MMTF fields as JSON, N, C-alpha, C and O atoms, coordinates in Angstrom:
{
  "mmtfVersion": "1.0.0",
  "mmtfProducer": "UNKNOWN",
  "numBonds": 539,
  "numAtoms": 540,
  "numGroups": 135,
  "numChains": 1,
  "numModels": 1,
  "chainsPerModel": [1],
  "groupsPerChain": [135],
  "chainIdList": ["A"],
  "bondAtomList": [4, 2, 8, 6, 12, 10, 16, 14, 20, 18, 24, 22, 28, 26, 32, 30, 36, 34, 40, 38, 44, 42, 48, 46, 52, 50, 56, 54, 60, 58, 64, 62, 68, 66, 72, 70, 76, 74, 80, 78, 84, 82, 88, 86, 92, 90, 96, 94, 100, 98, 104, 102, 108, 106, 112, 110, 116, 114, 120, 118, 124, 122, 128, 126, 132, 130, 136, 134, 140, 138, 144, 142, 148, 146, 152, 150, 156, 154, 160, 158, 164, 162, 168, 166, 172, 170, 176, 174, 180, 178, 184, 182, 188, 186, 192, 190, 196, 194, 200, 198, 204, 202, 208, 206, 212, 210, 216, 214, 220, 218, 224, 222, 228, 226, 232, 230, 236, 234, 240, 238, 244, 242, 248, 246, 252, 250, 256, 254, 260, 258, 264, 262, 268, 266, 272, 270, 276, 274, 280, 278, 284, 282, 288, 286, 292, 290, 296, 294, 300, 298, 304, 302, 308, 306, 312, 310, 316, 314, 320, 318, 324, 322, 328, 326, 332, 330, 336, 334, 340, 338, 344, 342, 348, 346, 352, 350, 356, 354, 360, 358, 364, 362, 368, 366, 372, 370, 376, 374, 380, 378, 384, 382, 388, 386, 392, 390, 396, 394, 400, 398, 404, 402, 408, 406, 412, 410, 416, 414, 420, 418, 424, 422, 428, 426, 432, 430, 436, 434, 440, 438, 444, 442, 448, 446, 452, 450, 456, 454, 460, 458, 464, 462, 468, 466, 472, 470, 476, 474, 480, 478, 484, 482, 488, 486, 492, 490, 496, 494, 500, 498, 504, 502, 508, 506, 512, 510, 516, 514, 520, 518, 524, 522, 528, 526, 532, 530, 536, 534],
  "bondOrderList": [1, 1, 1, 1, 1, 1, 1, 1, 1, 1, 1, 1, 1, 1, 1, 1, 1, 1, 1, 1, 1, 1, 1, 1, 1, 1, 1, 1, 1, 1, 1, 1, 1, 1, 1, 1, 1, 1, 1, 1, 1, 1, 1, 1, 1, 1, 1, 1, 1, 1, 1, 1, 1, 1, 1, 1, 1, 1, 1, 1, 1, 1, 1, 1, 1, 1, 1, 1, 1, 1, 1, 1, 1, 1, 1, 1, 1, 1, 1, 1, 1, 1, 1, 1, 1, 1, 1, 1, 1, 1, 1, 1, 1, 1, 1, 1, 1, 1, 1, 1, 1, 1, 1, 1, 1, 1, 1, 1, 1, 1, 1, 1, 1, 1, 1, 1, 1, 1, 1, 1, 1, 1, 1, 1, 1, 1, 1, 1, 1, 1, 1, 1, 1, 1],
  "groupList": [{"groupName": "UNK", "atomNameList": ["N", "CA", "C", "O"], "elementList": ["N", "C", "C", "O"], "formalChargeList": [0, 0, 0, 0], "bondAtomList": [1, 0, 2, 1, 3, 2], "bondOrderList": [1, 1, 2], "singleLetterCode": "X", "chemCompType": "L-PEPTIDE LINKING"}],
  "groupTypeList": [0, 0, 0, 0, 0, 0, 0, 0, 0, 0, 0, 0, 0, 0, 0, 0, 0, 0, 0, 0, 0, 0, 0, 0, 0, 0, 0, 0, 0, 0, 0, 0, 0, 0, 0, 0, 0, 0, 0, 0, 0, 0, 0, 0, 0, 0, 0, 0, 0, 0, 0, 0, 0, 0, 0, 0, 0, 0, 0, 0, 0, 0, 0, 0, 0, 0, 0, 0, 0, 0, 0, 0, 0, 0, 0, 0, 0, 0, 0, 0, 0, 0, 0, 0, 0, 0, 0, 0, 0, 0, 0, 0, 0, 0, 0, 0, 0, 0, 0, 0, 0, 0, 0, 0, 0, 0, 0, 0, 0, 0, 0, 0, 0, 0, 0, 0, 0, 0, 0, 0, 0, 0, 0, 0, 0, 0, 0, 0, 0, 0, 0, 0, 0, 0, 0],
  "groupIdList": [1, 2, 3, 4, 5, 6, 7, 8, 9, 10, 11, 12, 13, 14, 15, 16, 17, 18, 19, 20, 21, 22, 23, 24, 25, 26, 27, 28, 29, 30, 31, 32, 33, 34, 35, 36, 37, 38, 39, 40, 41, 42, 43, 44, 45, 46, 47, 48, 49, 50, 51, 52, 53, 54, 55, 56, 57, 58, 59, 60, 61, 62, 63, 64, 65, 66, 67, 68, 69, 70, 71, 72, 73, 74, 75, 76, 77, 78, 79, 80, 81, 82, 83, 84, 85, 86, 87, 88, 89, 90, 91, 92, 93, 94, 95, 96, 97, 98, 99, 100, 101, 102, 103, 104, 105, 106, 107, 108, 109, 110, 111, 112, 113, 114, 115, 116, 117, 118, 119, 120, 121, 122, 123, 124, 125, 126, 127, 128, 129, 130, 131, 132, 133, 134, 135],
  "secStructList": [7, 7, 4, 4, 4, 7, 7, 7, 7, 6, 6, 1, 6, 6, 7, 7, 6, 6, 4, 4, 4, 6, 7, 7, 7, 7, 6, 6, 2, 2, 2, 2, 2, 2, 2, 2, 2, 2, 2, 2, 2, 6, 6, 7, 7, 7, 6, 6, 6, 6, 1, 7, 6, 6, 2, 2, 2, 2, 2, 2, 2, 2, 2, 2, 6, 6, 4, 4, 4, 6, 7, 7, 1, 6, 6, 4, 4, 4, 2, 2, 2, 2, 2, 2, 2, 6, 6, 7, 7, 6, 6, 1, 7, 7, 7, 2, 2, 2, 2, 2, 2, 2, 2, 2, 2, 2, 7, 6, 6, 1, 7, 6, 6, 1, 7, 7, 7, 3, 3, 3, 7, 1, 1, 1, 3, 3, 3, 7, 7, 7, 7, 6, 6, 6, 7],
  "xCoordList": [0.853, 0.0, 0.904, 1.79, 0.625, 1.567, 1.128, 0.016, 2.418, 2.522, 1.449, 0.769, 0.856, 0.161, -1.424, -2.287, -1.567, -2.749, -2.77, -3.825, -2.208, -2.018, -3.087, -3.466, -3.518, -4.563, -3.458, -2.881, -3.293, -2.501, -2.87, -3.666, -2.025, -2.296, -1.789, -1.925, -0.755, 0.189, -0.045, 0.635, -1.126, -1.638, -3.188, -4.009, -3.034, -4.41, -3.23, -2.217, -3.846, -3.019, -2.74, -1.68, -3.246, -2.623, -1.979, -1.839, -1.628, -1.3, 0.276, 0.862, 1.066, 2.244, 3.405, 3.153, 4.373, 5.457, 5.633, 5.717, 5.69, 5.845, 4.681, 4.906, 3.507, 2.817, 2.702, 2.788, 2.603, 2.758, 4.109, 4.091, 5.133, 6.134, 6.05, 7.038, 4.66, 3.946, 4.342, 4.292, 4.689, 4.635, 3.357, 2.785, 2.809, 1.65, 1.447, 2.477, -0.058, 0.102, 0.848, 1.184, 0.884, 1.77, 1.636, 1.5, 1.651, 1.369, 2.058, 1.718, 2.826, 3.376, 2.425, 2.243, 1.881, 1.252, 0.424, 0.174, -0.356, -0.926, -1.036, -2.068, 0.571, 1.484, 1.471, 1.322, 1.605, 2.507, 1.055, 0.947, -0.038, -1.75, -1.877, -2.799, -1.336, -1.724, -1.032, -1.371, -0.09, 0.82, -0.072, -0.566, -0.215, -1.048, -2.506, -3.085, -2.816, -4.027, -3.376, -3.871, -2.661, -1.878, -1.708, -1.72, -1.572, -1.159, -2.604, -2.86, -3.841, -4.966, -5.308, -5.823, -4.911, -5.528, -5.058, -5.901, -3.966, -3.356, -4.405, -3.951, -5.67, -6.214, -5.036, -5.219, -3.666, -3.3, -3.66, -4.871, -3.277, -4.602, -4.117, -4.771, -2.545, -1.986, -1.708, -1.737, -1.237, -1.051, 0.146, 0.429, 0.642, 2.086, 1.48, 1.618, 0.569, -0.257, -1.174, -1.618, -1.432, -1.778, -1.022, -1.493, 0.377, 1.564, 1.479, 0.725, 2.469, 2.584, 2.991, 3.711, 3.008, 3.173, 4.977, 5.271, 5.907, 7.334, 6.931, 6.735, 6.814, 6.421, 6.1, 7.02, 5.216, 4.187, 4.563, 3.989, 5.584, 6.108, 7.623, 7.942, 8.235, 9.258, 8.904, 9.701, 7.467, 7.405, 7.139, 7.635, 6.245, 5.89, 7.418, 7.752, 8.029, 9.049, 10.261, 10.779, 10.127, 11.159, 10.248, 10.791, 8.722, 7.805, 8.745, 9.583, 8.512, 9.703, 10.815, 11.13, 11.732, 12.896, 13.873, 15.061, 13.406, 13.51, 12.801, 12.671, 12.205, 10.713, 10.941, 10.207, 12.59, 12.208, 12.814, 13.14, 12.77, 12.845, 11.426, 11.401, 10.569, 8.93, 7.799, 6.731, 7.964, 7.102, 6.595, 7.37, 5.671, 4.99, 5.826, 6.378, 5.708, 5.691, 5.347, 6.006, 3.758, 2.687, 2.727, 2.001, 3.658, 4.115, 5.238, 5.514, 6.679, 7.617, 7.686, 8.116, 7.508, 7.341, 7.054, 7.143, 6.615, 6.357, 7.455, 7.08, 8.584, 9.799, 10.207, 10.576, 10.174, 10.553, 9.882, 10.383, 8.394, 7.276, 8.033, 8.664, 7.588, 7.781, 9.32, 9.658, 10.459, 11.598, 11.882, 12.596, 10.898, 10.593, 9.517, 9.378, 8.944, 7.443, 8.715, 8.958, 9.48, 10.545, 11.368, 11.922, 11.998, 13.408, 12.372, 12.973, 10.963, 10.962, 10.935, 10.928, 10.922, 11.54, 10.634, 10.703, 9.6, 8.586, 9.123, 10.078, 8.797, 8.068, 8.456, 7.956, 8.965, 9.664, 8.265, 7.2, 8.716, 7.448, 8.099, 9.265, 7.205, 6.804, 7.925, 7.908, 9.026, 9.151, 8.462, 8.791, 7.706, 6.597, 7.349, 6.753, 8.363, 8.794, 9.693, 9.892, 10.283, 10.639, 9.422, 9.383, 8.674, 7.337, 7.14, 7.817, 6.654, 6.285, 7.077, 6.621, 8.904, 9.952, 9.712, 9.691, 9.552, 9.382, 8.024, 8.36, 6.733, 5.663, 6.149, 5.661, 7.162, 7.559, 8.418, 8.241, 9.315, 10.486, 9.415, 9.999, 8.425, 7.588, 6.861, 6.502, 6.566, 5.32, 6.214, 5.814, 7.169, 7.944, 7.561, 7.612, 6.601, 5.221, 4.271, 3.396, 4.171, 3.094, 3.664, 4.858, 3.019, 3.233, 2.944, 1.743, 3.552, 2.994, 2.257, 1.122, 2.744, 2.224, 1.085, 0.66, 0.789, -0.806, -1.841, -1.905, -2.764, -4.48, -4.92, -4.234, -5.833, -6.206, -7.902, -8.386, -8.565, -10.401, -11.055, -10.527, -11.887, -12.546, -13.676, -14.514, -13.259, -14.146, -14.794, -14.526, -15.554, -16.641, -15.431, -14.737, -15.469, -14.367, -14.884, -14.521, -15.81, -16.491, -17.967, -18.872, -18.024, -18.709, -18.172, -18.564, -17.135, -16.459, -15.699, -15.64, -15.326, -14.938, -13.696, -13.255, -13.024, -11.631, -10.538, -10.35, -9.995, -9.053, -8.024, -7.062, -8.154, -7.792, -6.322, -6.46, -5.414, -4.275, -4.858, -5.192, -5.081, -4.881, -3.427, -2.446, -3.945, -2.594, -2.54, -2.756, -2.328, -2.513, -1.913, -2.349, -0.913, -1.368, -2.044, -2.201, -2.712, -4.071, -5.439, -6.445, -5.322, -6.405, -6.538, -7.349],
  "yCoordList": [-1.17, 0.0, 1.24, 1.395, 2.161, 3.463, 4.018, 3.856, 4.848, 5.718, 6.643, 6.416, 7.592, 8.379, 7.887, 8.636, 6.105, 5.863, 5.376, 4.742, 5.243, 4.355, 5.056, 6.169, 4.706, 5.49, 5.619, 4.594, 6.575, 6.744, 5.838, 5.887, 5.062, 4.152, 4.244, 3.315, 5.362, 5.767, 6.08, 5.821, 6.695, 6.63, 5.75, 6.059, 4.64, 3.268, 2.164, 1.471, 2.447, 1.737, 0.296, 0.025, -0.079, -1.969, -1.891, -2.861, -0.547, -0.482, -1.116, -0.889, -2.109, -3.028, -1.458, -0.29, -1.986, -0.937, -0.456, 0.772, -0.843, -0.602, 0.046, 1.163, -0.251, 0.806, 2.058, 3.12, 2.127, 2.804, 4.234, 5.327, 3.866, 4.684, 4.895, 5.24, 4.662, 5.184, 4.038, 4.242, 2.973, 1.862, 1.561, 1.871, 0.804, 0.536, -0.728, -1.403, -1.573, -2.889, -4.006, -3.975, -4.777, -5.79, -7.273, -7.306, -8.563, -10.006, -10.124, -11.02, -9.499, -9.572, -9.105, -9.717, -7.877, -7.264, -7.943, -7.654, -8.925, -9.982, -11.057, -11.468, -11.649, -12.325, -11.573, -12.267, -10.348, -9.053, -9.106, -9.193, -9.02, -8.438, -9.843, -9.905, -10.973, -12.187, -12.6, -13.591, -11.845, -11.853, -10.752, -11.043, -9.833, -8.6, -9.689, -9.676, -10.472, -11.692, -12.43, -12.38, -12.952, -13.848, -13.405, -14.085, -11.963, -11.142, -10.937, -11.316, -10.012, -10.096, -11.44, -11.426, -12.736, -13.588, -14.043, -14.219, -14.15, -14.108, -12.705, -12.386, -11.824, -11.011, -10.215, -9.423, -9.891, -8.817, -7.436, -7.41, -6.249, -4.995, -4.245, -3.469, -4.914, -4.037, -3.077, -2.452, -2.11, -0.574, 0.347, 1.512, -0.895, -0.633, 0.153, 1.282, -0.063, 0.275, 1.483, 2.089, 1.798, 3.024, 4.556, 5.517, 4.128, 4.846, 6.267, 6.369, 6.957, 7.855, 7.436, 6.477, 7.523, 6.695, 6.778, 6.52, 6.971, 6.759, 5.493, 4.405, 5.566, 4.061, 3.208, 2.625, 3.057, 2.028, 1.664, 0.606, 2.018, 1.832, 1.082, -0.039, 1.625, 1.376, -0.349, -1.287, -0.352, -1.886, -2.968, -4.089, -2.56, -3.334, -3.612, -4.797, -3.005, -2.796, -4.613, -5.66, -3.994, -5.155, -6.233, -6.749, -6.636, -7.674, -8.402, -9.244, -7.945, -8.557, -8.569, -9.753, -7.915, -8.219, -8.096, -7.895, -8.215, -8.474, -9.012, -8.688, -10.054, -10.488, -10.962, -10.999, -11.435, -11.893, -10.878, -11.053, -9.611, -8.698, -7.578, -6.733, -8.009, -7.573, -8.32, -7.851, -9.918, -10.72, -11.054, -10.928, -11.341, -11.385, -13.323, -14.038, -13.743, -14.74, -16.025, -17.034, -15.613, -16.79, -16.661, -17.448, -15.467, -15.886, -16.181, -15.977, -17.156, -16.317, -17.585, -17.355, -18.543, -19.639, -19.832, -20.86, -18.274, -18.438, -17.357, -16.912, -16.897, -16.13, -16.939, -16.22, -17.837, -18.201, -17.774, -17.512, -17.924, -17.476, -15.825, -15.532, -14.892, -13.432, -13.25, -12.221, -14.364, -14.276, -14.181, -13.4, -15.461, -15.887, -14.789, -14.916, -14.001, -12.943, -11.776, -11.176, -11.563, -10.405, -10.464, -9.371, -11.568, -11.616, -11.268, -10.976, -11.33, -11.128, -9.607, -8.645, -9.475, -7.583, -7.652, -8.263, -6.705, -6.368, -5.722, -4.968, -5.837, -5.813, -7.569, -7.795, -8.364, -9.298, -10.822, -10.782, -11.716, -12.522, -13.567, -13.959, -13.904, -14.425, -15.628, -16.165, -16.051, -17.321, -19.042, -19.702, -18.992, -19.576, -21.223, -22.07, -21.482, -22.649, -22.268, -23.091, -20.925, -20.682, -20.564, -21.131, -19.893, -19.918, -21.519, -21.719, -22.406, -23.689, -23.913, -24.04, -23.965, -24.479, -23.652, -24.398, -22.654, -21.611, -22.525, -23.566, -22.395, -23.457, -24.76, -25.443, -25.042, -26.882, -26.499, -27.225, -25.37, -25.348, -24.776, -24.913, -24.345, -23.903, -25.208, -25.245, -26.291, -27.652, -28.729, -29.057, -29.266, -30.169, -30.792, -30.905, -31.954, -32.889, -32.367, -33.223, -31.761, -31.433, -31.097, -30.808, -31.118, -31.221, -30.399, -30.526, -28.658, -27.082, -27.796, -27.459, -28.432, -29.03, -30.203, -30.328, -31.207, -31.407, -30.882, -29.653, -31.528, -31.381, -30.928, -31.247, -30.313, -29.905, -30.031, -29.246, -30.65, -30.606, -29.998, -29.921, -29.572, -28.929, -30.198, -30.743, -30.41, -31.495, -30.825, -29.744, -31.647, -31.455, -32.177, -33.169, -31.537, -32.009, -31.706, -30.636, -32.664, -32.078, -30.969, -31.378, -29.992, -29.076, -27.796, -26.678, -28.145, -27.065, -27.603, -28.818, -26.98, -27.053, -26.781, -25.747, -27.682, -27.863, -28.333, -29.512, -27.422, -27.757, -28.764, -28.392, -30.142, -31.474, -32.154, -33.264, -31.633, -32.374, -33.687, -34.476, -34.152, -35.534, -35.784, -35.449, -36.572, -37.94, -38.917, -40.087, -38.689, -39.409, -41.008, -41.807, -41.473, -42.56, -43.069, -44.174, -42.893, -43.344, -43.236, -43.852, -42.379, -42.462, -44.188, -44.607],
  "zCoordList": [0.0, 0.0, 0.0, 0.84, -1.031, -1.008, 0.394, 0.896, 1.063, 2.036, 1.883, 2.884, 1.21, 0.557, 1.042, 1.5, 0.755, 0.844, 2.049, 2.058, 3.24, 4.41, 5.557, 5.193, 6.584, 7.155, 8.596, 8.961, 9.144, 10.65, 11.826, 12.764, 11.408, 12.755, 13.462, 14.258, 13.891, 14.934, 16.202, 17.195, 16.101, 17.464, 18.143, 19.008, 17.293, 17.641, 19.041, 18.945, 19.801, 21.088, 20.292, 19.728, 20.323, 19.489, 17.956, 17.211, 17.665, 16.398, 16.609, 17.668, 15.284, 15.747, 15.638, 15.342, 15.935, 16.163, 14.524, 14.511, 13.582, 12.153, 11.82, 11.355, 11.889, 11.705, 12.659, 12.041, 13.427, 14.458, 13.996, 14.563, 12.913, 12.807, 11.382, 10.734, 10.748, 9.161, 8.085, 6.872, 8.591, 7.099, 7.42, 8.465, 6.284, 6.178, 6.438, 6.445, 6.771, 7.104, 5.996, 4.812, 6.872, 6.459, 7.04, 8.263, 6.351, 6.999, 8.179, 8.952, 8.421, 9.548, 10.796, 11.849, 10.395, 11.75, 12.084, 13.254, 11.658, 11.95, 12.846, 13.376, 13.024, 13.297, 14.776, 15.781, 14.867, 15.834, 16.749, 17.972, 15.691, 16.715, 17.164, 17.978, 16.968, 17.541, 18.783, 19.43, 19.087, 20.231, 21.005, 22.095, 20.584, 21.738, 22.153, 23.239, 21.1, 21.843, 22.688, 23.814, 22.613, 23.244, 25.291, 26.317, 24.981, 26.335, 27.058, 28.201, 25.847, 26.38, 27.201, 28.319, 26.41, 27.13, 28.792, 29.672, 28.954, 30.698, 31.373, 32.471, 30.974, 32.018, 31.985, 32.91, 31.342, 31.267, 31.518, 31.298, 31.864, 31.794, 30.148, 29.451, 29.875, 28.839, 29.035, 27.975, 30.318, 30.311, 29.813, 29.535, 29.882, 28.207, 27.791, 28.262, 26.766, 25.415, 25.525, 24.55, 26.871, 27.177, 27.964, 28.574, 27.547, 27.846, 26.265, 25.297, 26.676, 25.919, 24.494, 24.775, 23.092, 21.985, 21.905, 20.738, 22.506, 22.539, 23.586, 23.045, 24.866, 25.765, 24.769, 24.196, 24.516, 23.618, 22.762, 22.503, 21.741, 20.807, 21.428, 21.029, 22.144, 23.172, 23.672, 23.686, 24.047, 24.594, 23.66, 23.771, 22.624, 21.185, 20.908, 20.906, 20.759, 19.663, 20.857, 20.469, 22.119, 23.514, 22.652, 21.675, 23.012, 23.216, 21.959, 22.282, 20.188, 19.483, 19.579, 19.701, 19.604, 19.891, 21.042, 20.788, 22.419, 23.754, 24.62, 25.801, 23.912, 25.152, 26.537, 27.525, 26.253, 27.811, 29.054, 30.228, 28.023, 29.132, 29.791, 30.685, 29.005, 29.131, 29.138, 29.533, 28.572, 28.9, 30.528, 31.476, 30.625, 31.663, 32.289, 31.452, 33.743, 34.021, 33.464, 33.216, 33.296, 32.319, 31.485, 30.878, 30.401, 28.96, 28.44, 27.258, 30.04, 29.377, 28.681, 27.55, 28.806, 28.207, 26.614, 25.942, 26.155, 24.787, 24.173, 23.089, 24.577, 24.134, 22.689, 21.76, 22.558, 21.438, 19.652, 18.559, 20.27, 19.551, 19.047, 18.031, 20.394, 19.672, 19.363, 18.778, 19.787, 19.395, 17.644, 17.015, 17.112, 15.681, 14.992, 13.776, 15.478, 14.989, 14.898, 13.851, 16.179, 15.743, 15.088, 14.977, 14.278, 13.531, 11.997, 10.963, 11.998, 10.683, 10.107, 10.875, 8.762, 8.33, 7.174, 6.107, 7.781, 6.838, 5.679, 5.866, 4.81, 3.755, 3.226, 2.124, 3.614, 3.343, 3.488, 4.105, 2.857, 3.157, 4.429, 4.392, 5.458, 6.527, 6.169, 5.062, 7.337, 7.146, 8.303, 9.289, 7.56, 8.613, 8.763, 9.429, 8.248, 8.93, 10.134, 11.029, 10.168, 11.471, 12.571, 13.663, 12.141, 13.072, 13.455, 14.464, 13.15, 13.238, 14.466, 15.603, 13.933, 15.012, 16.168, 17.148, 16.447, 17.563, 17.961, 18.525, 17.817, 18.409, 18.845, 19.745, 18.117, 18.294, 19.756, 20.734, 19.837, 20.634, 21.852, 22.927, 22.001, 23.283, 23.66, 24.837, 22.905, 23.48, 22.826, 21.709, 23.195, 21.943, 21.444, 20.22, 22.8, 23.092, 21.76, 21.633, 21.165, 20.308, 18.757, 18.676, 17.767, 16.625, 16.258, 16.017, 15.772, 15.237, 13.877, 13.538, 13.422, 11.961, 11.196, 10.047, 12.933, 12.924, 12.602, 12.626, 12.274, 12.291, 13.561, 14.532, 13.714, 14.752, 14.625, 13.81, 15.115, 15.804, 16.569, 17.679, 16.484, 17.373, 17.71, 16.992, 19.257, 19.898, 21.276, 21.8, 21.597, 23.227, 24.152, 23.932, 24.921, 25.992, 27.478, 27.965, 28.344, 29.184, 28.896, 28.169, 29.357, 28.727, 28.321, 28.654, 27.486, 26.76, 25.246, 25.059, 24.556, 23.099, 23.178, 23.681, 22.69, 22.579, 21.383, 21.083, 20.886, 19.837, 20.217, 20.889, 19.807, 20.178, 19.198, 18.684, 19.078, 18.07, 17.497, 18.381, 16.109, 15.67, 15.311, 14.647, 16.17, 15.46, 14.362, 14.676, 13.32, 11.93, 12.023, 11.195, 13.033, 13.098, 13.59, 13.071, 14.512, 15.05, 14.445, 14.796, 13.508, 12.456, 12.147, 11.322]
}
């Protein structure tokens, strides 16, 4: 998207650090807004993100490429993840087999590259790994 046509996302609190400093979106920020889910979900309050836009940009910017100096306790376990989301350089395309290994290197026990189901598990819905030899 030309600069010209980009809409200011510089000052949208969840806007990723790259937009936030006037490039325009990118597959990456995607990648970047799925980690700010990631934080929402621990009940985080996020007040990073409601810091002055040098802060906020300042902590987006650690979360990729310093996480385990701003990750929380109950996420540090996933440093590898925003370790692999930060080495990538937008405008550039995604290398998602590093992504995969970063998922593999946080659950080893688990397969980033399985099937996944959505099954009843008790009385709740649960994304269940298949195992293709047990098929």
């Amino acid at each position: 998207m030309p600069r010209d046509m980009c809409l200011n996302f510089s000052k949208l609190d969840h806007s990723t650090p790259y937009t936030a400093l006037g490039d325009g979106p990118d597959f990456i920020d995607d990648l970047i807004q799925m980690t700010y889910s990631m934080i929402r979900a621990t009940n985080d309050p996020m007040k990073e993100f409601k810091q002055s836009q040098y802060s906020r940009i300042k902590h987006k910017s650690d979360l990729l490429h310093r996480p385990r100096t701003v990750l929380s306790v109950s996420l540090f376990c996933m440093t590898p993840l925003f370790e692999a989301i930060g080495s990538q350089k937008p405008p550039s395309s995604i290398d998602y087999k590093l992504i995969r290994g970063s998922v593999d290197a946080i659950i080893p026990e688990n397969d980033a590259r399985a099937d996944l189901n959505l099954q009843t598990v008790g009385k709740e819905f649960k994304l269940v790994q298949v195992n293709p030899t047990c098929i």
